[in-house]
Amino acid sequence: MKEDLKIIKILNNNAAVCVDASNEEKIVMGRGLAFQQRPGSLIDFNRIEKIFTLHNQETSNHFQQIIQDIPVEHILLAEQIISHAKQVCKKELHDSIYITLTDHISAALVRVSQNMPLKNPLLPSIRRLYPEEYHLAEDALAIIRETTGVSFPEDEAAFLTMHFINAELGPINRKINFIVSIAERIAAIVVRYLEQDIDEESISWQRFITHVSFLAQRLLQGKDYSDKDDTPLFRILTETYPAAYQCATAIKNFLESEFQCTIGKEEQSYLIIHISKLQNEYGTRIPSE
């Protein structure tokens, strides 16, 4: 049964925030759905392709942010993957996966179009330790291939696996608190190097914190991030973003001290990419020490 949905906020031509008759907030998407519309108007149901109901306001706000920056095709693709995962997964998934997985899939599609695939040195371990979530990731890659024609290397399945693991709901324990603590200490390093307060609601910051949380989780499980050889990408990044490399080195030193591990060139490359984006966003300089 169709119900009236009233627009309260236009996100872009393809998305809007609405409320139903019970004043429950929903995010609706469809190509051209919000074009020439305004708050107070009723949505044309014939143009709706997907309705999202997120029960946490902070999660909803972050999802609204990424919707404005990501192509509608990528968002609908991610939703298709999440819906499939919810049908076959034995564990409940947190709504945050709509943010993290959507953002990751969109970025991965952009990377592959630019011929910049990423290697995941933990692929064998992730595949062995998380077979259920890895199977979901393989299904996700199949959906992407069928929908877009893009075939990702197996490394991408390992990245997607960690998003499913991170979204699984379960009892809060000391490990989670430790991961949060590590992420906060890494955040403090970046704030110190950027010499400016960070907007913790920004998409760039959320992406960075998501990445370091994953990193801390894997290190806590005893997984090493060493790699044998230098990589062309790492050399290019250190030359292009020397200040971000300096900050990434500080994070590397902290993690190696905290976990008695080795952070290799591949992981340092990811950190440099995130930090350089933050540096560009805030227009600040990372000081010399």
XYZ file of C-alpha atoms in Angstrom:
289
model
C 0.000 0.000 0.000
C 1.373 3.372 -1.000
C 1.564 6.094 1.632
C 2.115 9.819 1.344
C 5.708 10.846 1.899
C 6.365 14.554 2.422
C 9.745 16.032 1.570
C 11.550 17.756 4.435
C 14.997 18.018 2.830
C 16.344 17.803 -0.719
C 19.706 15.989 -0.878
C 20.165 16.172 -4.658
C 18.106 15.538 -7.802
C 17.973 11.839 -6.976
C 17.401 11.772 -3.225
C 15.362 13.423 -0.502
C 14.568 13.047 3.181
C 10.857 12.551 3.814
C 8.451 11.808 6.635
C 5.441 9.511 6.503
C 2.049 9.938 8.161
C 3.547 8.759 11.471
C 6.311 11.379 11.158
C 8.922 8.622 10.713
C 11.939 9.826 8.741
C 12.849 8.020 5.536
C 15.437 8.579 2.821
C 14.034 8.015 -0.659
C 16.009 7.583 -3.867
C 15.202 7.478 -7.559
C 16.608 9.013 -10.718
C 15.310 12.577 -10.977
C 12.978 11.985 -8.045
C 13.677 15.335 -6.347
C 14.272 17.448 -9.467
C 12.400 20.785 -9.183
C 10.788 19.620 -5.928
C 10.809 21.529 -2.653
C 10.283 20.835 1.068
C 6.607 20.267 1.768
C 5.924 18.555 -1.569
C 4.731 14.960 -1.778
C 7.021 12.429 -3.445
C 5.877 10.799 -6.691
C 5.825 7.100 -5.769
C 6.309 6.077 -9.379
C 9.832 7.555 -9.297
C 10.968 5.886 -6.083
C 13.573 3.162 -6.582
C 14.498 2.628 -2.938
C 13.359 3.723 0.524
C 15.842 3.647 3.411
C 14.707 3.716 7.039
C 17.699 4.153 9.353
C 16.888 4.036 13.037
C 19.889 5.930 14.384
C 19.877 9.672 13.685
C 23.656 9.972 13.544
C 23.844 7.099 11.058
C 21.069 8.680 9.012
C 22.902 12.026 8.948
C 26.129 10.402 7.732
C 24.236 8.440 5.093
C 22.628 11.651 3.863
C 26.112 13.150 3.519
C 27.517 10.375 1.355
C 24.386 10.252 -0.818
C 25.209 13.766 -1.978
C 28.679 12.713 -3.195
C 28.109 9.223 -4.592
C 26.372 8.278 -7.883
C 22.886 6.882 -7.388
C 23.896 3.720 -9.271
C 26.597 2.986 -6.683
C 24.189 3.536 -3.786
C 21.553 1.229 -5.235
C 24.229 -1.371 -5.992
C 25.460 -1.290 -2.381
C 21.877 -1.572 -1.118
C 21.338 -4.644 -3.308
C 24.440 -6.237 -1.777
C 23.364 -5.363 1.779
C 19.864 -6.749 1.192
C 21.371 -10.000 -0.070
C 23.692 -10.190 2.938
C 20.820 -9.657 5.365
C 18.895 -12.511 3.733
C 21.711 -15.070 3.987
C 23.688 -13.819 7.015
C 22.954 -15.451 10.367
C 23.960 -12.297 12.226
C 22.216 -8.946 12.432
C 23.966 -6.077 10.647
C 24.189 -2.545 12.008
C 22.755 0.258 9.865
C 26.256 1.752 9.680
C 26.998 -0.706 6.877
C 24.919 1.491 4.573
C 27.592 4.149 5.079
C 30.802 2.130 5.185
C 30.028 -0.410 2.450
C 28.430 2.127 0.105
C 31.379 4.457 0.452
C 33.879 1.632 -0.052
C 32.170 0.163 -3.118
C 31.890 3.568 -4.787
C 35.562 4.348 -4.109
C 36.593 0.892 -5.339
C 34.690 1.371 -8.612
C 36.422 4.710 -9.108
C 39.826 3.149 -8.377
C 39.343 0.332 -10.859
C 38.267 2.824 -13.537
C 41.582 4.597 -12.933
C 43.488 1.286 -13.024
C 44.527 1.615 -9.357
C 43.660 -1.718 -7.701
C 44.730 -2.238 -4.081
C 46.410 -5.373 -2.782
C 45.334 -6.841 0.543
C 48.222 -8.663 2.244
C 45.786 -10.242 4.719
C 43.689 -11.992 2.051
C 44.665 -15.575 3.030
C 44.105 -14.939 6.742
C 40.773 -13.163 6.254
C 39.521 -15.908 3.944
C 40.478 -18.580 6.495
C 39.315 -16.835 9.687
C 36.002 -15.409 8.427
C 34.553 -17.945 5.951
C 30.914 -16.835 6.343
C 31.648 -13.143 5.844
C 34.115 -13.924 3.047
C 31.382 -15.837 1.229
C 29.157 -12.745 1.518
C 31.982 -10.696 0.014
C 32.304 -13.152 -2.891
C 28.558 -12.823 -3.477
C 28.991 -9.031 -3.431
C 31.679 -9.190 -6.114
C 29.399 -11.401 -8.222
C 26.575 -8.869 -7.891
C 28.935 -6.049 -8.876
C 30.157 -8.022 -11.880
C 26.626 -8.868 -13.035
C 25.396 -5.302 -12.552
C 28.338 -3.255 -13.829
C 30.511 -5.664 -15.802
C 33.438 -4.832 -13.489
C 35.474 -7.791 -12.230
C 37.496 -7.087 -9.099
C 40.543 -9.102 -8.024
C 40.145 -11.402 -5.033
C 41.860 -8.824 -2.795
C 38.680 -6.755 -2.916
C 36.716 -9.594 -1.317
C 38.991 -9.336 1.726
C 38.249 -5.610 2.077
C 34.497 -6.214 1.788
C 34.712 -9.026 4.338
C 35.969 -6.616 6.977
C 33.032 -4.289 6.354
C 30.611 -7.152 7.016
C 32.522 -8.132 10.167
C 32.543 -4.559 11.447
C 28.769 -4.257 10.929
C 27.894 -7.424 12.835
C 26.038 -6.693 16.057
C 27.135 -8.500 19.198
C 27.989 -7.980 22.854
C 30.226 -4.999 23.627
C 33.468 -6.164 25.193
C 36.914 -4.986 26.161
C 38.252 -5.606 22.669
C 35.854 -3.051 21.202
C 36.813 -0.530 23.874
C 40.474 -1.130 23.094
C 39.894 -0.599 19.368
C 38.088 2.664 20.120
C 40.987 3.735 22.337
C 43.542 3.005 19.589
C 41.474 4.923 17.030
C 41.250 7.899 19.392
C 45.012 7.927 19.952
C 45.663 7.790 16.206
C 43.167 10.615 15.748
C 45.120 12.657 18.288
C 48.298 12.148 16.255
C 46.609 13.448 13.106
C 45.085 16.436 14.902
C 48.523 17.293 16.294
C 50.110 17.127 12.854
C 47.355 19.059 11.110
C 47.468 21.748 13.802
C 43.728 22.299 13.503
C 40.528 20.977 15.046
C 38.855 18.315 12.932
C 35.204 18.237 11.921
C 34.398 14.763 13.213
C 31.168 14.737 11.193
C 32.978 15.140 7.864
C 33.008 12.247 5.431
C 36.808 12.325 5.052
C 37.252 11.985 8.804
C 34.675 9.202 9.074
C 36.458 7.309 6.296
C 39.780 7.688 8.072
C 38.438 6.554 11.451
C 36.731 3.568 9.826
C 40.037 2.569 8.249
C 42.108 2.829 11.439
C 39.401 0.977 13.406
C 39.646 -1.907 10.944
C 43.415 -1.751 11.228
C 43.363 -1.874 15.036
C 40.881 -4.762 14.976
C 43.135 -6.848 12.743
C 46.273 -6.044 14.706
C 44.474 -7.015 17.895
C 43.796 -10.407 16.298
C 47.526 -10.839 15.741
C 47.605 -10.163 12.007
C 50.821 -8.611 10.685
C 50.976 -5.811 8.122
C 54.528 -6.348 6.939
C 55.307 -6.753 3.256
C 58.448 -7.918 1.542
C 59.040 -5.248 -1.062
C 58.615 -1.575 -1.722
C 55.717 -0.727 -4.036
C 55.493 1.802 -6.892
C 52.399 3.316 -5.285
C 54.225 3.863 -1.990
C 57.135 5.625 -3.700
C 54.784 7.879 -5.655
C 52.791 8.770 -2.527
C 55.853 9.590 -0.410
C 57.154 11.896 -3.122
C 53.786 13.529 -3.828
C 52.626 13.897 -0.210
C 55.771 14.184 1.953
C 53.933 15.850 4.837
C 51.199 13.192 4.912
C 53.955 10.568 4.773
C 55.535 12.164 7.854
C 52.239 11.890 9.748
C 51.686 8.312 8.550
C 55.174 7.444 9.822
C 54.227 8.734 13.272
C 51.145 6.512 13.232
C 53.260 3.578 12.035
C 55.704 4.077 14.909
C 52.867 4.241 17.430
C 51.214 1.041 16.140
C 54.475 -0.870 15.987
C 55.192 0.115 19.578
C 51.668 -0.717 20.769
C 51.321 -4.087 19.003
C 54.961 -5.159 18.569
C 54.259 -5.589 14.880
C 55.541 -4.350 11.527
C 53.477 -1.898 9.466
C 54.529 -2.374 5.856
C 54.564 -0.101 2.835
C 51.111 -1.175 1.635
C 49.363 -0.142 4.847
C 51.410 3.051 5.031
C 50.155 3.882 1.530
C 46.531 3.679 2.715
C 47.317 5.970 5.651
C 49.043 8.514 3.398
C 46.048 8.591 1.046
C 43.610 9.245 3.913
C 45.815 11.849 5.587
C 46.481 13.714 2.324
C 42.705 13.967 1.779
C 42.274 15.409 5.271
C 45.139 17.810 4.659
C 43.571 19.027 1.417
C 40.112 19.334 2.982
C 41.248 21.506 5.862
C 43.821 23.479 3.899
C 46.392 23.187 6.633
C 50.035 22.297 6.724
C 51.654 19.404 8.519
C 54.638 20.869 10.368
C 58.185 19.657 10.288
C 59.525 18.218 13.523
